[in-house]
mmCIF file of C-alpha atoms in Angstrom:
data_model
loop_
_atom_site.group_PDB
_atom_site.id
_atom_site.type_symbol
_atom_site.label_atom_id
_atom_site.label_comp_id
_atom_site.label_asym_id
_atom_site.label_seq_id
_atom_site.Cartn_x
_atom_site.Cartn_y
_atom_site.Cartn_z
ATOM 1 C CA MET E 1 0.000 0.000 0.000
ATOM 2 C CA SER E 2 1.523 3.312 -0.945
ATOM 3 C CA MET E 3 0.760 6.565 0.751
ATOM 4 C CA PRO E 4 -1.646 8.899 -0.965
ATOM 5 C CA HIS E 5 -0.052 12.081 -2.210
ATOM 6 C CA SER E 6 -1.038 15.225 -4.008
ATOM 7 C CA SER E 7 -1.430 15.098 -7.759
ATOM 8 C CA SER E 8 0.924 18.022 -8.282
ATOM 9 C CA SER E 9 3.906 16.008 -7.076
ATOM 10 C CA THR E 10 3.163 13.156 -9.465
ATOM 11 C CA SER E 11 2.819 15.165 -12.638
ATOM 12 C CA SER E 12 6.358 16.520 -12.408
ATOM 13 C CA SER E 13 7.982 13.140 -11.760
ATOM 14 C CA THR E 14 5.797 10.437 -13.222
ATOM 15 C CA LYS E 15 8.601 7.891 -13.512
ATOM 16 C CA ARG E 16 9.516 7.947 -9.845
ATOM 17 C CA LYS E 17 8.297 5.164 -7.621
ATOM 18 C CA GLU E 18 6.493 5.660 -4.338
ATOM 19 C CA ILE E 19 8.667 3.221 -2.384
ATOM 20 C CA TYR E 20 12.298 2.178 -2.723
ATOM 21 C CA LYS E 21 13.621 -0.742 -0.706
ATOM 22 C CA TYR E 22 17.076 -1.828 0.338
ATOM 23 C CA GLN E 23 18.040 -5.066 2.069
ATOM 24 C CA ALA E 24 21.155 -4.964 4.223
ATOM 25 C CA PRO E 25 23.322 -7.967 5.110
ATOM 26 C CA TRP E 26 22.359 -7.695 8.814
ATOM 27 C CA PRO E 27 19.517 -6.424 11.021
ATOM 28 C CA LEU E 28 19.386 -2.612 11.102
ATOM 29 C CA TYR E 29 18.812 -0.201 13.918
ATOM 30 C CA SER E 30 20.215 3.285 13.406
ATOM 31 C CA MET E 31 19.768 5.317 10.248
ATOM 32 C CA ASN E 32 20.117 8.904 9.060
ATOM 33 C CA TRP E 33 19.614 10.903 5.850
ATOM 34 C CA SER E 34 22.547 12.839 4.482
ATOM 35 C CA VAL E 35 21.812 16.566 4.144
ATOM 36 C CA ARG E 36 24.486 17.536 1.640
ATOM 37 C CA PRO E 37 22.936 19.112 -1.467
ATOM 38 C CA ASP E 38 25.061 16.957 -3.801
ATOM 39 C CA LYS E 39 24.091 13.668 -2.090
ATOM 40 C CA ARG E 40 20.350 13.659 -2.342
ATOM 41 C CA PHE E 41 19.266 10.107 -1.679
ATOM 42 C CA ARG E 42 22.058 8.999 0.634
ATOM 43 C CA LEU E 43 21.559 7.261 3.975
ATOM 44 C CA ALA E 44 23.848 5.843 6.641
ATOM 45 C CA LEU E 45 22.741 2.587 8.266
ATOM 46 C CA GLY E 46 23.998 0.928 11.451
ATOM 47 C CA SER E 47 23.793 -2.815 12.049
ATOM 48 C CA PHE E 48 22.273 -4.351 15.157
ATOM 49 C CA VAL E 49 24.204 -7.521 15.911
ATOM 50 C CA GLU E 50 24.500 -8.568 19.549
ATOM 51 C CA GLU E 51 28.256 -8.823 19.585
ATOM 52 C CA TYR E 52 31.296 -6.548 19.440
ATOM 53 C CA ASN E 53 31.737 -6.511 15.662
ATOM 54 C CA ASN E 54 29.121 -4.389 13.940
ATOM 55 C CA LYS E 55 28.951 -2.444 10.694
ATOM 56 C CA VAL E 56 27.983 0.929 9.299
ATOM 57 C CA GLN E 57 26.969 1.133 5.670
ATOM 58 C CA ILE E 58 26.425 4.166 3.448
ATOM 59 C CA ILE E 59 23.879 3.581 0.705
ATOM 60 C CA SER E 60 22.610 5.778 -2.046
ATOM 61 C CA LEU E 61 19.785 5.641 -4.552
ATOM 62 C CA ASP E 62 20.668 5.738 -8.205
ATOM 63 C CA GLU E 63 17.827 7.804 -9.622
ATOM 64 C CA GLU E 64 18.390 6.370 -13.117
ATOM 65 C CA THR E 65 18.168 2.687 -12.172
ATOM 66 C CA SER E 66 15.867 3.211 -9.161
ATOM 67 C CA GLU E 67 18.102 0.928 -7.078
ATOM 68 C CA PHE E 68 19.891 1.476 -3.791
ATOM 69 C CA SER E 69 23.513 0.383 -3.661
ATOM 70 C CA ALA E 70 26.122 0.280 -0.909
ATOM 71 C CA LYS E 71 28.805 2.934 -1.431
ATOM 72 C CA SER E 72 30.906 2.203 1.636
ATOM 73 C CA THR E 73 30.854 -0.307 4.504
ATOM 74 C CA PHE E 74 33.049 -0.118 7.589
ATOM 75 C CA ASP E 75 33.484 -1.852 10.938
ATOM 76 C CA HIS E 76 32.062 -0.394 14.117
ATOM 77 C CA PRO E 77 32.523 -1.631 17.690
ATOM 78 C CA TYR E 78 29.125 -2.560 19.153
ATOM 79 C CA PRO E 79 25.869 -1.507 17.481
ATOM 80 C CA THR E 80 25.530 2.235 16.854
ATOM 81 C CA THR E 81 22.931 3.743 19.214
ATOM 82 C CA LYS E 82 22.643 6.666 16.796
ATOM 83 C CA ILE E 83 24.143 7.753 13.514
ATOM 84 C CA MET E 84 24.062 11.288 12.145
ATOM 85 C CA TRP E 85 25.529 13.165 9.202
ATOM 86 C CA ILE E 86 26.993 16.601 9.850
ATOM 87 C CA PRO E 87 24.068 19.051 9.513
ATOM 88 C CA ASP E 88 25.719 20.890 6.657
ATOM 89 C CA SER E 89 23.076 21.661 4.049
ATOM 90 C CA LYS E 90 25.431 23.930 2.069
ATOM 91 C CA GLY E 91 28.253 21.398 1.761
ATOM 92 C CA VAL E 92 30.944 23.672 3.214
ATOM 93 C CA TYR E 93 32.292 21.326 5.904
ATOM 94 C CA PRO E 94 34.102 18.041 5.340
ATOM 95 C CA ASP E 95 31.687 15.173 4.588
ATOM 96 C CA LEU E 96 31.508 13.872 8.157
ATOM 97 C CA LEU E 97 29.416 11.260 9.927
ATOM 98 C CA ALA E 98 29.134 10.696 13.687
ATOM 99 C CA THR E 99 28.209 7.499 15.528
ATOM 100 C CA SER E 100 27.587 6.736 19.181
ATOM 101 C CA GLY E 101 28.079 3.465 21.013
ATOM 102 C CA ASP E 102 30.766 2.978 23.630
ATOM 103 C CA TYR E 103 32.134 6.375 22.545
ATOM 104 C CA LEU E 104 31.361 9.139 20.066
ATOM 105 C CA ARG E 105 33.253 8.626 16.828
ATOM 106 C CA ILE E 106 33.669 10.898 13.822
ATOM 107 C CA TRP E 107 34.153 9.465 10.326
ATOM 108 C CA ARG E 108 34.856 11.007 6.933
ATOM 109 C CA ALA E 109 32.621 9.569 4.214
ATOM 110 C CA GLY E 110 34.213 8.359 1.028
ATOM 111 C CA GLU E 111 33.681 5.779 -1.692
ATOM 112 C CA PRO E 112 34.583 3.004 -1.270
ATOM 113 C CA TYR E 113 36.497 3.822 1.920
ATOM 114 C CA THR E 114 35.128 5.799 4.844
ATOM 115 C CA LEU E 115 37.963 7.022 7.053
ATOM 116 C CA PHE E 116 37.982 7.049 10.839
ATOM 117 C CA GLU E 117 38.736 10.597 12.023
ATOM 118 C CA CYS E 118 38.648 10.566 15.828
ATOM 119 C CA VAL E 119 37.101 9.127 18.952
ATOM 120 C CA LEU E 120 35.760 11.539 21.576
ATOM 121 C CA ASN E 121 36.381 9.988 24.977
ATOM 122 C CA ASN E 122 35.760 11.921 28.152
ATOM 123 C CA ASN E 123 37.018 9.184 30.443
ATOM 124 C CA LYS E 124 40.766 9.238 29.945
ATOM 125 C CA ASN E 125 41.858 7.527 33.156
ATOM 126 C CA SER E 126 39.673 4.430 33.280
ATOM 127 C CA ASP E 127 39.137 1.237 31.314
ATOM 128 C CA PHE E 128 35.430 1.511 32.009
ATOM 129 C CA CYS E 129 33.250 3.591 29.752
ATOM 130 C CA ALA E 130 29.595 4.391 30.273
ATOM 131 C CA PRO E 131 27.863 3.722 26.939
ATOM 132 C CA LEU E 132 26.362 6.619 25.031
ATOM 133 C CA THR E 133 22.645 6.260 24.439
ATOM 134 C CA SER E 134 22.320 9.063 21.890
ATOM 135 C CA PHE E 135 23.712 12.368 20.668
ATOM 136 C CA ASP E 136 22.677 15.411 18.670
ATOM 137 C CA TRP E 137 24.690 17.520 16.261
ATOM 138 C CA ASN E 138 23.891 21.224 16.498
ATOM 139 C CA GLU E 139 22.419 22.565 13.248
ATOM 140 C CA VAL E 140 23.291 26.213 13.862
ATOM 141 C CA ASP E 141 26.860 25.493 14.990
ATOM 142 C CA PRO E 142 28.148 22.174 13.580
ATOM 143 C CA ASN E 143 31.143 22.477 15.895
ATOM 144 C CA LEU E 144 28.866 21.440 18.786
ATOM 145 C CA ILE E 145 27.772 17.873 19.525
ATOM 146 C CA GLY E 146 25.891 16.847 22.663
ATOM 147 C CA THR E 147 25.954 13.259 23.961
ATOM 148 C CA SER E 148 23.769 11.479 26.520
ATOM 149 C CA SER E 149 24.996 8.594 28.645
ATOM 150 C CA ILE E 150 23.819 5.917 31.046
ATOM 151 C CA ASP E 151 26.077 7.539 33.699
ATOM 152 C CA THR E 152 23.378 10.287 34.167
ATOM 153 C CA THR E 153 25.420 12.919 32.308
ATOM 154 C CA CYS E 154 25.203 14.907 29.128
ATOM 155 C CA THR E 155 28.425 16.135 27.553
ATOM 156 C CA ILE E 156 28.722 18.991 25.077
ATOM 157 C CA TRP E 157 31.694 18.529 22.781
ATOM 158 C CA GLY E 158 33.471 21.179 20.770
ATOM 159 C CA LEU E 159 34.513 19.810 17.405
ATOM 160 C CA GLU E 160 37.377 21.251 15.391
ATOM 161 C CA THR E 161 37.059 20.344 11.748
ATOM 162 C CA GLY E 162 40.550 21.717 11.427
ATOM 163 C CA GLN E 163 42.644 23.711 9.035
ATOM 164 C CA MET E 164 44.051 22.008 5.969
ATOM 165 C CA LEU E 165 47.282 20.213 6.865
ATOM 166 C CA GLY E 166 48.741 19.289 3.549
ATOM 167 C CA ARG E 167 45.502 18.094 1.952
ATOM 168 C CA VAL E 168 43.842 16.637 5.012
ATOM 169 C CA ASN E 169 41.607 18.305 7.547
ATOM 170 C CA GLU E 170 42.371 17.087 11.036
ATOM 171 C CA VAL E 171 39.180 16.549 13.003
ATOM 172 C CA THR E 172 39.539 16.748 16.784
ATOM 173 C CA GLY E 173 37.256 17.454 19.700
ATOM 174 C CA HIS E 174 37.314 18.616 23.300
ATOM 175 C CA VAL E 175 34.836 18.659 26.174
ATOM 176 C CA LYS E 176 33.168 22.047 26.479
ATOM 177 C CA THR E 177 31.019 21.044 29.416
ATOM 178 C CA GLN E 178 29.714 17.953 31.171
ATOM 179 C CA LEU E 179 26.719 18.047 33.462
ATOM 180 C CA ILE E 180 24.691 15.655 35.543
ATOM 181 C CA ALA E 181 21.418 15.938 33.666
ATOM 182 C CA HIS E 182 19.166 13.400 35.404
ATOM 183 C CA ASP E 183 18.895 11.247 38.509
ATOM 184 C CA LYS E 184 19.216 8.093 36.391
ATOM 185 C CA GLU E 185 20.358 7.102 32.901
ATOM 186 C CA VAL E 186 19.920 9.725 30.158
ATOM 187 C CA TYR E 187 18.425 8.171 27.011
ATOM 188 C CA ASP E 188 18.247 11.030 24.520
ATOM 189 C CA ILE E 189 19.399 14.597 23.934
ATOM 190 C CA ALA E 190 18.309 17.162 21.341
ATOM 191 C CA PHE E 191 19.208 20.778 20.648
ATOM 192 C CA SER E 192 16.294 23.196 20.401
ATOM 193 C CA ARG E 193 15.940 25.872 17.731
ATOM 194 C CA ALA E 194 14.800 28.384 20.366
ATOM 195 C CA GLY E 195 16.877 31.432 21.202
ATOM 196 C CA GLY E 196 19.144 31.265 18.174
ATOM 197 C CA GLY E 197 19.334 27.466 18.064
ATOM 198 C CA ARG E 198 22.770 27.105 19.589
ATOM 199 C CA ASP E 199 22.488 27.045 23.377
ATOM 200 C CA MET E 200 19.259 25.318 24.364
ATOM 201 C CA PHE E 201 18.884 21.565 24.569
ATOM 202 C CA ALA E 202 16.665 19.044 26.282
ATOM 203 C CA SER E 203 17.162 15.523 27.544
ATOM 204 C CA VAL E 204 15.019 12.589 28.637
ATOM 205 C CA GLY E 205 15.861 9.637 30.782
ATOM 206 C CA ALA E 206 15.089 6.749 33.062
ATOM 207 C CA ASP E 207 13.731 9.060 35.766
ATOM 208 C CA GLY E 208 10.771 9.813 33.484
ATOM 209 C CA SER E 209 11.477 13.536 33.078
ATOM 210 C CA VAL E 210 12.099 15.923 30.192
ATOM 211 C CA ARG E 211 14.622 18.569 31.237
ATOM 212 C CA MET E 212 15.715 21.672 29.413
ATOM 213 C CA PHE E 213 19.140 23.306 29.647
ATOM 214 C CA ASP E 214 20.806 26.478 28.441
ATOM 215 C CA LEU E 215 24.561 26.378 27.812
ATOM 216 C CA ARG E 216 24.769 29.993 29.007
ATOM 217 C CA HIS E 217 23.149 29.170 32.385
ATOM 218 C CA LEU E 218 24.024 25.602 33.256
ATOM 219 C CA GLU E 219 23.565 26.077 36.987
ATOM 220 C CA HIS E 220 19.855 25.296 36.652
ATOM 221 C CA SER E 221 17.592 23.269 34.403
ATOM 222 C CA THR E 222 13.849 23.315 33.798
ATOM 223 C CA ILE E 223 11.695 20.230 34.133
ATOM 224 C CA ILE E 224 9.223 20.460 31.245
ATOM 225 C CA TYR E 225 7.433 17.195 31.948
ATOM 226 C CA GLU E 226 7.467 14.294 34.366
ATOM 227 C CA ASP E 227 5.789 11.000 33.662
ATOM 228 C CA PRO E 228 3.178 10.424 36.389
ATOM 229 C CA GLN E 229 4.386 6.837 36.933
ATOM 230 C CA HIS E 230 8.049 7.789 36.466
ATOM 231 C CA THR E 231 8.168 5.522 33.423
ATOM 232 C CA PRO E 232 11.481 5.993 31.611
ATOM 233 C CA LEU E 233 11.309 8.316 28.590
ATOM 234 C CA LEU E 234 13.326 6.966 25.670
ATOM 235 C CA ARG E 235 13.210 9.558 22.874
ATOM 236 C CA LEU E 236 12.627 13.209 22.318
ATOM 237 C CA ALA E 237 12.328 15.287 19.174
ATOM 238 C CA TRP E 238 11.862 19.016 18.723
ATOM 239 C CA ASN E 239 9.439 20.411 16.178
ATOM 240 C CA LYS E 240 11.621 21.619 13.296
ATOM 241 C CA GLN E 241 9.604 24.784 12.637
ATOM 242 C CA ASP E 242 8.139 25.756 16.025
ATOM 243 C CA PRO E 243 10.584 25.460 18.940
ATOM 244 C CA ASN E 244 7.728 25.507 21.461
ATOM 245 C CA TYR E 245 6.776 21.922 20.675
ATOM 246 C CA LEU E 246 8.527 18.664 21.338
ATOM 247 C CA ALA E 247 7.513 15.031 21.307
ATOM 248 C CA THR E 248 8.580 12.211 23.595
ATOM 249 C CA ILE E 249 7.847 8.505 24.039
ATOM 250 C CA ALA E 250 7.861 6.428 27.188
ATOM 251 C CA MET E 251 9.203 2.915 27.440
ATOM 252 C CA ASP E 252 6.789 0.261 26.103
ATOM 253 C CA ALA E 253 4.172 2.955 25.409
ATOM 254 C CA CYS E 254 1.775 2.851 22.453
ATOM 255 C CA GLU E 255 1.404 6.638 22.437
ATOM 256 C CA VAL E 256 3.465 9.707 21.655
ATOM 257 C CA ILE E 257 3.271 12.671 24.003
ATOM 258 C CA ILE E 258 3.378 16.193 22.526
ATOM 259 C CA LEU E 259 4.548 18.913 24.904
ATOM 260 C CA ASP E 260 4.457 22.703 24.726
ATOM 261 C CA VAL E 261 7.292 24.328 26.680
ATOM 262 C CA ARG E 262 5.004 27.266 27.454
ATOM 263 C CA VAL E 263 2.636 24.905 29.290
ATOM 264 C CA PRO E 264 4.991 22.680 31.283
ATOM 265 C CA CYS E 265 3.958 19.388 32.895
ATOM 266 C CA THR E 266 0.773 18.841 30.874
ATOM 267 C CA PRO E 267 0.857 17.194 27.427
ATOM 268 C CA VAL E 268 -0.959 19.243 24.764
ATOM 269 C CA ALA E 269 -1.683 16.081 22.790
ATOM 270 C CA ARG E 270 -1.384 12.321 22.935
ATOM 271 C CA LEU E 271 -1.127 10.394 19.689
ATOM 272 C CA ASN E 272 -2.344 6.923 20.503
ATOM 273 C CA ASN E 273 -3.341 4.953 17.411
ATOM 274 C CA HIS E 274 -0.410 2.579 17.497
ATOM 275 C CA ARG E 275 -1.353 -0.944 18.537
ATOM 276 C CA ALA E 276 2.103 -1.808 19.885
ATOM 277 C CA CYS E 277 4.946 0.177 21.392
ATOM 278 C CA VAL E 278 6.256 3.218 19.531
ATOM 279 C CA ASN E 279 9.947 3.223 18.623
ATOM 280 C CA GLY E 280 10.503 6.355 16.589
ATOM 281 C CA ILE E 281 9.307 9.925 16.105
ATOM 282 C CA ALA E 282 10.231 12.381 13.364
ATOM 283 C CA TRP E 283 8.855 15.879 12.815
ATOM 284 C CA ALA E 284 8.397 17.160 9.292
ATOM 285 C CA PRO E 285 11.351 19.305 8.229
ATOM 286 C CA HIS E 286 9.122 21.767 6.368
ATOM 287 C CA SER E 287 5.901 21.965 8.388
ATOM 288 C CA SER E 288 5.216 22.761 12.025
ATOM 289 C CA CYS E 289 2.102 20.615 12.238
ATOM 290 C CA HIS E 290 3.184 17.220 10.890
ATOM 291 C CA ILE E 291 4.896 14.412 12.741
ATOM 292 C CA CYS E 292 5.566 10.807 11.830
ATOM 293 C CA THR E 293 5.598 7.942 14.339
ATOM 294 C CA ALA E 294 6.600 4.304 13.928
ATOM 295 C CA GLY E 295 6.316 1.211 16.039
ATOM 296 C CA ASP E 296 6.203 -2.507 16.661
ATOM 297 C CA ASP E 297 2.758 -2.707 15.021
ATOM 298 C CA HIS E 298 4.610 -2.561 11.643
ATOM 299 C CA GLN E 299 3.150 0.902 11.034
ATOM 300 C CA ALA E 300 4.390 4.381 10.194
ATOM 301 C CA LEU E 301 1.732 7.024 10.874
ATOM 302 C CA ILE E 302 1.702 10.688 9.889
ATOM 303 C CA TRP E 303 -0.278 13.076 12.047
ATOM 304 C CA ASP E 304 -1.535 16.619 11.590
ATOM 305 C CA ILE E 305 -1.457 18.331 14.990
ATOM 306 C CA GLN E 306 -2.850 21.635 13.779
ATOM 307 C CA GLN E 307 -6.026 21.400 15.862
ATOM 308 C CA MET E 308 -4.211 21.179 19.203
ATOM 309 C CA PRO E 309 -5.173 21.513 21.979
ATOM 310 C CA ARG E 310 -8.281 19.718 20.661
ATOM 311 C CA ALA E 311 -7.727 15.984 20.716
ATOM 312 C CA ILE E 312 -6.123 14.433 17.656
ATOM 313 C CA GLU E 313 -8.067 11.274 16.941
ATOM 314 C CA ASP E 314 -6.489 9.738 13.861
ATOM 315 C CA PRO E 315 -3.400 9.998 11.708
ATOM 316 C CA ILE E 316 -3.824 11.496 8.237
ATOM 317 C CA LEU E 317 -1.683 8.781 6.602
ATOM 318 C CA ALA E 318 -0.893 5.231 7.584
ATOM 319 C CA TYR E 319 1.679 2.968 6.018
ATOM 320 C CA THR E 320 1.937 -0.674 7.027
ATOM 321 C CA ALA E 321 5.315 -2.322 6.524
ATOM 322 C CA ALA E 322 3.939 -5.815 6.689
ATOM 323 C CA GLU E 323 7.235 -7.588 7.138
ATOM 324 C CA GLY E 324 8.416 -6.291 10.483
ATOM 325 C CA GLU E 325 8.429 -4.087 13.531
ATOM 326 C CA VAL E 326 9.553 -0.595 12.531
ATOM 327 C CA ASN E 327 12.399 0.384 14.850
ATOM 328 C CA GLN E 328 13.535 3.612 13.210
ATOM 329 C CA ILE E 329 11.998 6.496 11.290
ATOM 330 C CA GLN E 330 13.677 9.524 9.707
ATOM 331 C CA TRP E 331 12.170 12.358 7.674
ATOM 332 C CA GLY E 332 14.651 13.681 5.136
ATOM 333 C CA ALA E 333 15.654 17.251 6.026
ATOM 334 C CA THR E 334 16.491 18.136 2.447
ATOM 335 C CA GLN E 335 13.940 15.659 1.059
ATOM 336 C CA PRO E 336 10.659 16.613 2.724
ATOM 337 C CA ASP E 337 8.709 14.343 0.352
ATOM 338 C CA TRP E 338 10.451 11.248 1.703
ATOM 339 C CA ILE E 339 10.377 9.299 4.939
ATOM 340 C CA ALA E 340 12.767 6.435 5.674
ATOM 341 C CA ILE E 341 11.989 3.505 7.942
ATOM 342 C CA CYS E 342 13.939 0.461 9.137
ATOM 343 C CA TYR E 343 12.650 -2.979 10.043
ATOM 344 C CA ASN E 344 14.556 -6.257 10.280
ATOM 345 C CA ARG E 345 17.236 -6.033 7.560
ATOM 346 C CA HIS E 346 15.322 -3.556 5.453
ATOM 347 C CA THR E 347 15.321 0.142 4.836
ATOM 348 C CA GLU E 348 12.483 1.658 2.841
ATOM 349 C CA ILE E 349 12.005 5.200 1.694
ATOM 350 C CA LEU E 350 8.390 6.196 1.213
ATOM 351 C CA ARG E 351 7.129 9.162 -0.700
ATOM 352 C CA VAL E 352 4.627 11.178 1.288
#
């Protein structure tokens, strides 16, 4: 079943399919769209194999043949908890990719070889490392990356993409600040576009709270929401157009909670049409009132939240990926007509 779409988009590109599929050699978990203007249909995929040796693969769609192909595959220790391309929509920075797992690593994309640039490790004097659950790369200042960890902290890293040394940019990083963000494990972190888009970020964690921070005033944080049962919150995502709104999901929950920072502690909406637990949330890059959710019920749903605070009963689009539980969803920042999902060994991009 393909998603319905407006007739205007079809007339201009009649030969383009509604769905493109790619099958990877291993189960997939993390995924991210490239935002470089010269790499339109490029995605990075992270394997999910329960052992030390895992993989990251960069794939791209050949628009002539309508087929995805692997451009580069490289080894990665442990599964990547998140993967993200540098948010460089103008293509002025080196073509970098970051991954989190035991540490934060920076890679330089290439075909067929992707080069390891550096590992960002805050724990120099110990063999033990607290795994990183997630990270976010600041869109306004790509020299900032924030990580979240099971050791209750968030760390903001300063990245130097370096001057040219000979022909090679050296990429290095240093800790700008580390803070205890929650009482328990921190599961996700995301920069907000509010106030210039550089200094504000939020985090969620096992204590069931959403907390907001400002890099200019780190001595205090704001609790935006606390789950009444203190259920751990696993994900958060800021609305791409309206920095007042963010979405979060609780562990094993079939609903997505939409929050308004101006009305703390009370959700403005609950999206609860999923019939099994929700795994992913992605706001539209180009619209403040659309969000996509995906879950173990094999579904990706798109919602229009325009009528908030009136209840939102049903999604406006539903796509059922019959073959598996959808564990990841990404809405292409430079490709607002396309959503990517992962299930089992498959990635699909769906035209919306």
